[in-house]
Tab-separated table of C-alpha atoms and ligand atoms in Angstrom:
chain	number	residue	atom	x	y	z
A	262	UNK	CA	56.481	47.452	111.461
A	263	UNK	CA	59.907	46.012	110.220
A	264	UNK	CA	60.290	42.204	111.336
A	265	UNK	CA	63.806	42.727	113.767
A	266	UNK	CA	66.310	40.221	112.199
A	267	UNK	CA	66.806	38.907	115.448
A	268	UNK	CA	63.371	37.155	115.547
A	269	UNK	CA	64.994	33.814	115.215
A	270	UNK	CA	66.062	34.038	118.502
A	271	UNK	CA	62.130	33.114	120.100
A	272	UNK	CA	62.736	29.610	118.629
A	273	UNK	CA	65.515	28.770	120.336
A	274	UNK	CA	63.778	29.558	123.777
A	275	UNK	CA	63.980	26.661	125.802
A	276	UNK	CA	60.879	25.023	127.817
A	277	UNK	CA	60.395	26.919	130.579
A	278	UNK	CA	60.814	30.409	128.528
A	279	UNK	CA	58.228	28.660	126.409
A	280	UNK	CA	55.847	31.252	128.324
A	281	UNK	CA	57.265	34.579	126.074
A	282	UNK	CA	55.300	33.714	122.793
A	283	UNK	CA	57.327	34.665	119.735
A	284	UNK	CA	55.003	37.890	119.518
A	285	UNK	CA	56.888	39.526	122.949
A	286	UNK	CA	59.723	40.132	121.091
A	287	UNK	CA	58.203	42.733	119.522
A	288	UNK	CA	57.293	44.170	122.504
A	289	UNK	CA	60.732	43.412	123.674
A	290	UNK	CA	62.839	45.947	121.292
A	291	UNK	CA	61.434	49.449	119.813
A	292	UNK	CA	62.924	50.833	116.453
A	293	UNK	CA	64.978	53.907	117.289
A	294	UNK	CA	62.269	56.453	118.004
A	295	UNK	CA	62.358	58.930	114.805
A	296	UNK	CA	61.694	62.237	116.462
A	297	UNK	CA	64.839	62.158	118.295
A	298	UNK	CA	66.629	63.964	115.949
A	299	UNK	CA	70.123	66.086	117.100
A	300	UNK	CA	67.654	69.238	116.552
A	301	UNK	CA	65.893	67.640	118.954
A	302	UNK	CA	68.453	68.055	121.558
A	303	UNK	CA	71.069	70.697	122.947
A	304	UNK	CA	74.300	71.173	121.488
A	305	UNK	CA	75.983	68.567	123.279
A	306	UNK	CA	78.647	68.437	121.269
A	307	UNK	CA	79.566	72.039	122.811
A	308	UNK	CA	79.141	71.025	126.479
A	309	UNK	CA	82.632	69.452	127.702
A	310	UNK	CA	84.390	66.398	127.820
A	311	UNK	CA	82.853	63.465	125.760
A	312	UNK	CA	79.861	61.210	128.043
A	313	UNK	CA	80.146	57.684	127.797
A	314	UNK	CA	77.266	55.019	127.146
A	315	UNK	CA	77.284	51.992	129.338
A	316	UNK	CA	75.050	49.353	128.144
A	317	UNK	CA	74.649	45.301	128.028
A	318	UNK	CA	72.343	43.404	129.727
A	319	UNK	CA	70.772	43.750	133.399
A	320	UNK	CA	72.940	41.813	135.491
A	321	UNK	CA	76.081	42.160	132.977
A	322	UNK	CA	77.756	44.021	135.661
A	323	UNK	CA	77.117	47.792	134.673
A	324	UNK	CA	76.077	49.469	137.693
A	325	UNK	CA	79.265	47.154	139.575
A	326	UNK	CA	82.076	48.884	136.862
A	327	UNK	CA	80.216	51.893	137.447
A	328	UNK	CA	80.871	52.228	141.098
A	329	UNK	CA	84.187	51.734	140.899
A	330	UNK	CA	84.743	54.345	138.595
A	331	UNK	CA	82.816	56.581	140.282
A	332	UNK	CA	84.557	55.788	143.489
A	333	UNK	CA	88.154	55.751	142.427
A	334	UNK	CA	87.678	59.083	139.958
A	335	UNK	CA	85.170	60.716	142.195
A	336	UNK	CA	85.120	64.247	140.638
A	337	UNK	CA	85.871	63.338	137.414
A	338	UNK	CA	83.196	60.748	136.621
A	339	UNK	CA	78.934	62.293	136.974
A	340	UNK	CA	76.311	59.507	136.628
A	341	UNK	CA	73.157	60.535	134.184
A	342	UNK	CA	70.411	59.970	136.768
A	343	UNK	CA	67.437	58.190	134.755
A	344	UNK	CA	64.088	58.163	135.329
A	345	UNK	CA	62.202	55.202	135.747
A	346	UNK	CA	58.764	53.556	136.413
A	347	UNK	CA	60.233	50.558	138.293
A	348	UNK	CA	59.407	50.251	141.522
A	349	UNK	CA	63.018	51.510	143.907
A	350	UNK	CA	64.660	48.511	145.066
A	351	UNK	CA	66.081	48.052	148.469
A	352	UNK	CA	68.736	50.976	149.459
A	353	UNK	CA	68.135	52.627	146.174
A	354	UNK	CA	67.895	56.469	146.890
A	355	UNK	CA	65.254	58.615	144.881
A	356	UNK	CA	67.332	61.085	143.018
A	357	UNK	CA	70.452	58.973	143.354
A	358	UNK	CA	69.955	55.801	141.739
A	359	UNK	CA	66.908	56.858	139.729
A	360	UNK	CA	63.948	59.109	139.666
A	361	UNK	CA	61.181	57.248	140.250
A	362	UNK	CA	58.134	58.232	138.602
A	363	UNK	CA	54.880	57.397	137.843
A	364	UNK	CA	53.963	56.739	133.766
A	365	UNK	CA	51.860	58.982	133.718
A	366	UNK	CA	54.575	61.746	135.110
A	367	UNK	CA	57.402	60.132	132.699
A	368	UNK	CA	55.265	60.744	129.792
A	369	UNK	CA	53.807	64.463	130.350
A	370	UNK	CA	57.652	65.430	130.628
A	371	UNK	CA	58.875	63.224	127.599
A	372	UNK	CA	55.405	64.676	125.570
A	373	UNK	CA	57.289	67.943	126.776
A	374	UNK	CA	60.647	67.191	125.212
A	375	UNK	CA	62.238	66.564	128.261
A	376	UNK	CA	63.437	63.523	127.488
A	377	UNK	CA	67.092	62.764	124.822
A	378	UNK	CA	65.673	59.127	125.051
A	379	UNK	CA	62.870	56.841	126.434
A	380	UNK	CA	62.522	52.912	126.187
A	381	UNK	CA	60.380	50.328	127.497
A	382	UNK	CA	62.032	47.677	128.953
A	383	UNK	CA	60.689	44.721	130.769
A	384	UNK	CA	57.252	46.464	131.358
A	385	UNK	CA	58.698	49.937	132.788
A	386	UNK	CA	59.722	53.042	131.052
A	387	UNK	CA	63.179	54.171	131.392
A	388	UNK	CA	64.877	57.019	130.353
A	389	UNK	CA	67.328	59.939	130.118
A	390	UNK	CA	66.043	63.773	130.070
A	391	UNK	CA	68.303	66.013	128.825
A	392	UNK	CA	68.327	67.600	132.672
A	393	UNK	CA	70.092	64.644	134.003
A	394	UNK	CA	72.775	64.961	131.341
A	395	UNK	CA	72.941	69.058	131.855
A	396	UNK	CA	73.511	68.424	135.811
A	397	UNK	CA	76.812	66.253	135.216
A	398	UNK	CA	78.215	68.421	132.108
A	399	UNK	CA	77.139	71.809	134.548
A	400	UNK	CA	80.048	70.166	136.810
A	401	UNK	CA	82.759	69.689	133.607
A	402	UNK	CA	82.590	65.926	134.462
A	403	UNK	CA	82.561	62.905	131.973
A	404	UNK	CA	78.485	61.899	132.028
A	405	UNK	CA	77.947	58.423	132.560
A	406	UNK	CA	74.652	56.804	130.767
A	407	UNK	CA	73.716	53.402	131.808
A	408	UNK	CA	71.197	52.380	129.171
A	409	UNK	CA	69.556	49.831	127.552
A	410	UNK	CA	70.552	48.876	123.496
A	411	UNK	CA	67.275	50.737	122.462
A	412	UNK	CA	68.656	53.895	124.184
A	413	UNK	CA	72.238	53.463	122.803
A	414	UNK	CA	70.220	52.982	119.194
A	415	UNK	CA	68.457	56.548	120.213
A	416	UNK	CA	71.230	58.172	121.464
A	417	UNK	CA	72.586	57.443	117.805
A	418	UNK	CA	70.380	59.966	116.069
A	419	UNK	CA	71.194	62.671	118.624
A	420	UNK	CA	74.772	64.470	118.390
A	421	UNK	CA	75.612	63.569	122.046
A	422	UNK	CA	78.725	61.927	120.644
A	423	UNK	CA	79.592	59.455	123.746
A	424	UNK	CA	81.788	56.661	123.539
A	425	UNK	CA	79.731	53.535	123.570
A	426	UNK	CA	80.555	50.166	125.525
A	427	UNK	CA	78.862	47.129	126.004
A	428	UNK	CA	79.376	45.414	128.946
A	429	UNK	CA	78.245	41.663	128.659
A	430	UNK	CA	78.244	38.706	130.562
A	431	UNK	CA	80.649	35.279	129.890
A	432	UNK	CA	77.199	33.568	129.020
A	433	UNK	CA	73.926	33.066	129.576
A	434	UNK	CA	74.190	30.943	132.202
A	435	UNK	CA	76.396	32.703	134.341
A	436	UNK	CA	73.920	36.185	133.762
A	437	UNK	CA	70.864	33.897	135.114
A	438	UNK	CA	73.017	33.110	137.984
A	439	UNK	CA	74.395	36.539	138.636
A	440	UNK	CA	70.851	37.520	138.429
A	441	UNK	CA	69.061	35.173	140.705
A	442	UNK	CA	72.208	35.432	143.545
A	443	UNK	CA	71.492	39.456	143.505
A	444	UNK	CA	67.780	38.754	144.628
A	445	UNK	CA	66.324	41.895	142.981
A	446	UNK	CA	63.663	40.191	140.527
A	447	UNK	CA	60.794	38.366	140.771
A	448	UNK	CA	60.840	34.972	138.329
A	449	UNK	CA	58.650	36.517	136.057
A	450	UNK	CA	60.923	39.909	135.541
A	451	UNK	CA	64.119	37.440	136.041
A	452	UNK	CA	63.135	35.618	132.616
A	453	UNK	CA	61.723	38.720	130.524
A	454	UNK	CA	65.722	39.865	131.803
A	455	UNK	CA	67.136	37.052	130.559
A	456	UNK	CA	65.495	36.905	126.958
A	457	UNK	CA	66.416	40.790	126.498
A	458	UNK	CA	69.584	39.863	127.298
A	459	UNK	CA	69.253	37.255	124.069
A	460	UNK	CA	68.150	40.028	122.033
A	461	UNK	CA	70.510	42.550	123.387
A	462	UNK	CA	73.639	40.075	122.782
A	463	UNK	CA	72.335	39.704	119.486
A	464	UNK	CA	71.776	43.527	118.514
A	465	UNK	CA	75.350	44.239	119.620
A	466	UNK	CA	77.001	42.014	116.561
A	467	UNK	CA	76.079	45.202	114.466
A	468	UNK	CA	79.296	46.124	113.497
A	469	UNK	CA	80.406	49.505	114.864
A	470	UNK	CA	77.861	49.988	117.116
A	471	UNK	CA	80.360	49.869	119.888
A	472	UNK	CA	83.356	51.743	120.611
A	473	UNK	CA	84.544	48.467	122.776
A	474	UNK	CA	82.652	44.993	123.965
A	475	UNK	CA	84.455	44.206	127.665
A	476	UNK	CA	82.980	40.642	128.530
A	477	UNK	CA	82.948	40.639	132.251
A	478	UNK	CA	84.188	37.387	133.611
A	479	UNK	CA	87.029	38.591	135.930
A	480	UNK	CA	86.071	41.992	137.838
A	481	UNK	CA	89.249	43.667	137.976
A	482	UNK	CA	90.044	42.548	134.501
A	483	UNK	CA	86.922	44.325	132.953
A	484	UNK	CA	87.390	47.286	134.924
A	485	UNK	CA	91.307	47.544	133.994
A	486	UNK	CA	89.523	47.273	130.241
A	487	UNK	CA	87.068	50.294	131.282
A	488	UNK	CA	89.985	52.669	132.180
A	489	UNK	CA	91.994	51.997	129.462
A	490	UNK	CA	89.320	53.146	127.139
A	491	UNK	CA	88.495	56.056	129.298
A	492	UNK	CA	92.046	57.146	130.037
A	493	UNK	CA	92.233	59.726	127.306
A	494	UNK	CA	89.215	61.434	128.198
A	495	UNK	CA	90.119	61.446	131.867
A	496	UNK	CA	93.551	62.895	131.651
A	497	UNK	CA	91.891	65.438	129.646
A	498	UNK	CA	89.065	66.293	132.035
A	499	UNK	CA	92.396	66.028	134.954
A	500	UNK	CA	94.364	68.724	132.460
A	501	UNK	CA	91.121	71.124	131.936
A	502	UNK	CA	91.053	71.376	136.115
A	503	UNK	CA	94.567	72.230	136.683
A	504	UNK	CA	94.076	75.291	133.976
B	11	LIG	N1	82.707	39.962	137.339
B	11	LIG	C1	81.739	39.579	138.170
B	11	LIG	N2	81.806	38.383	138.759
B	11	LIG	C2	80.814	37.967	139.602
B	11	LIG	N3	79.710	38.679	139.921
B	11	LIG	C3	79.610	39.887	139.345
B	11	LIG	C4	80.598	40.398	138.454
B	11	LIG	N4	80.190	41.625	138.026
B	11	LIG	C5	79.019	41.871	138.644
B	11	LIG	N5	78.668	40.842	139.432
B	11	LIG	C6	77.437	40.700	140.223
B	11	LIG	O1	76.381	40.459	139.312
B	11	LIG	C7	75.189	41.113	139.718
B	11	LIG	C8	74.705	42.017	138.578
B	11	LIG	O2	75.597	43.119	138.460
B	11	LIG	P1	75.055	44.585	138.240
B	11	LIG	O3	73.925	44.860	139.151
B	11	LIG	O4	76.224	45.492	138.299
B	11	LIG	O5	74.522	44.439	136.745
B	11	LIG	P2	73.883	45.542	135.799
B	11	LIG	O6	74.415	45.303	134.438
B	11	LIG	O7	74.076	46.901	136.357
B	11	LIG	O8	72.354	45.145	135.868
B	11	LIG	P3	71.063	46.070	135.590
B	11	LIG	O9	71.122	46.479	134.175
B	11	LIG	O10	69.921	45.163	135.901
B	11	LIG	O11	71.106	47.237	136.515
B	11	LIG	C9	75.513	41.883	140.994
B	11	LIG	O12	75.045	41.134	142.094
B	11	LIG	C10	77.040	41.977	140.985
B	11	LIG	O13	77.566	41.975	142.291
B	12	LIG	N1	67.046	53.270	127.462
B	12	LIG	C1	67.316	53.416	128.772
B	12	LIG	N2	67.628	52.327	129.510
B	12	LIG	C2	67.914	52.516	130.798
B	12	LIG	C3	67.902	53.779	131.395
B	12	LIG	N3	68.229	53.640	132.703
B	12	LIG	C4	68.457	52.321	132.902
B	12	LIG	N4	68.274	51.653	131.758
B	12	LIG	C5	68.440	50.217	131.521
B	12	LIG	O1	67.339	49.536	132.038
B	12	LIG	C6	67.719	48.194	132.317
B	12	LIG	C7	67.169	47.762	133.644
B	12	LIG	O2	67.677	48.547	134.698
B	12	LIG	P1	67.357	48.166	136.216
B	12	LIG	O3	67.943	49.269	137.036
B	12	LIG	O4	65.875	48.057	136.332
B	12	LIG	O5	68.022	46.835	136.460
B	12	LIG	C8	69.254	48.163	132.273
B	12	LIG	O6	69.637	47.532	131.083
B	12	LIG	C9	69.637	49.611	132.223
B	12	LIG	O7	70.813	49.826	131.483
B	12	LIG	C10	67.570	54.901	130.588
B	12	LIG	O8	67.537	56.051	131.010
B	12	LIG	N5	67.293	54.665	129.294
């Protein structure tokens, strides 16, 4: 296996994070899985207006842009539902939010093909099947893929073609905090969080592997940034109704 160039960053963990050994980073990040090739997937390229790729790390403020968008462009926007082996949280709807599945249903269907891209990430599988994508595109919408780095780094060798963002916190300190206030993780899945979020912060230096970084300190300000970038494509999905 290729040593990640980002393996420096298990030194730099401080005392209590002492607990990940250096090794968990490899569990941490998967190399882009090679049999997701574009033969392996439709012709998405075919299929409407041009998804978009929502990534960063968990607490970054994703699923918050998200629902705005969603909310003020109702029709316009269709979420990729995932599937997932995480247990639902609180008010999250099976179908809506997620499917949740068991990992022993999420692989038979990804063995199957199913799947455009799968990732582990802090101990659950996650991942898009090509279904969730079809349902949005059926409805000429703009697909919506909140995903990990590994998936963005999948969705690479597929011909998708979305527009990639990274949405990612002011620092470190302010994700842990946004983290801990939303109540959703136990310590243990709070700090594997937080040093994914190292590794993702790190990955997404690669040059071009976003379209456009928004750092989300102010709310409205990153979501004023998320429109802009989104404007063409939504004045074009607006135009293709009115015809
Ligand atoms: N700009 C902001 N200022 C303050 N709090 C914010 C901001 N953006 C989001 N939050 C809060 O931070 C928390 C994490 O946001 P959110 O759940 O949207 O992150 P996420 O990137 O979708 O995380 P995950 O990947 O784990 O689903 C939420 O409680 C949300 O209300
Ligand atoms: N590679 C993929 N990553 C996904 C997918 N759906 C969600 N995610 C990412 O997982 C983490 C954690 O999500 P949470 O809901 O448990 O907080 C977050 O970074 C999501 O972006 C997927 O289908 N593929």
């Amino acid at each position: 296996m290729k040593t990640p160039s980002f393996f420096f960053l298990a030194e730099e963990t401080t005392a209590e994070r002492t607990v990940w050994p250096q090794a968990a980073f490899f569990h941490l990040y998967q190399e882009p899985n090679p049999s997701l090739l574009p033969q392996n997937t439709l012709s998405w390229a075919m299929q409407g207006p041009r998804p978009v790729v929502l990534s960063g790390p968990s607490g970054a403020g994703k699923s918050t842009l998200l629902k705005k968008l969603l909310k003020d462009y109702e029709n316009i926007f269709g979420f990729s539902v995932s599937h997932t082996t995480r247990q639902p949280r609180p008010g999250e709807v099976n179908g809506k939010d997620y499917h949740f599945v068991t990992r022993e249903e999420m692989q038979k269907e990804i063995d199957a093909g199913e799947f455009i891209e799968h990732a582990e990430f802090s101990g659950n599988m996650y991942g898009t099947s090509k279904g969730a994508v079809q349902a949005v595109q059926a409805q000429n919408q703009i697909c919506v893929l909140d995903i990990d780095i590994q998936g963005v780094k999948n969705i690479k060798r597929t011909d998708l073609n979305p527009i990639y963002i990274s949405v990612q916190p002011p620092s470190i300190d302010i994700l842990e905090k946004r983290l801990r206030d939303r109540k959703t993780e136990t310590e243990e899945s709070l700090l594997k969080r937080l040093t994914a979020a190292r590794v993702d912060l790190e990955l997404s230096k690669e040059p071009g592997l976003f379209d456009l970084v928004i750092i989300n300190d102010d709310l409205e300000k990153a979501y004023s940034e998320l429109k802009e970038v989104l404007l063409e494509e939504i004045k074009k999905t607006q135009e293709s109704r009115k015809s």
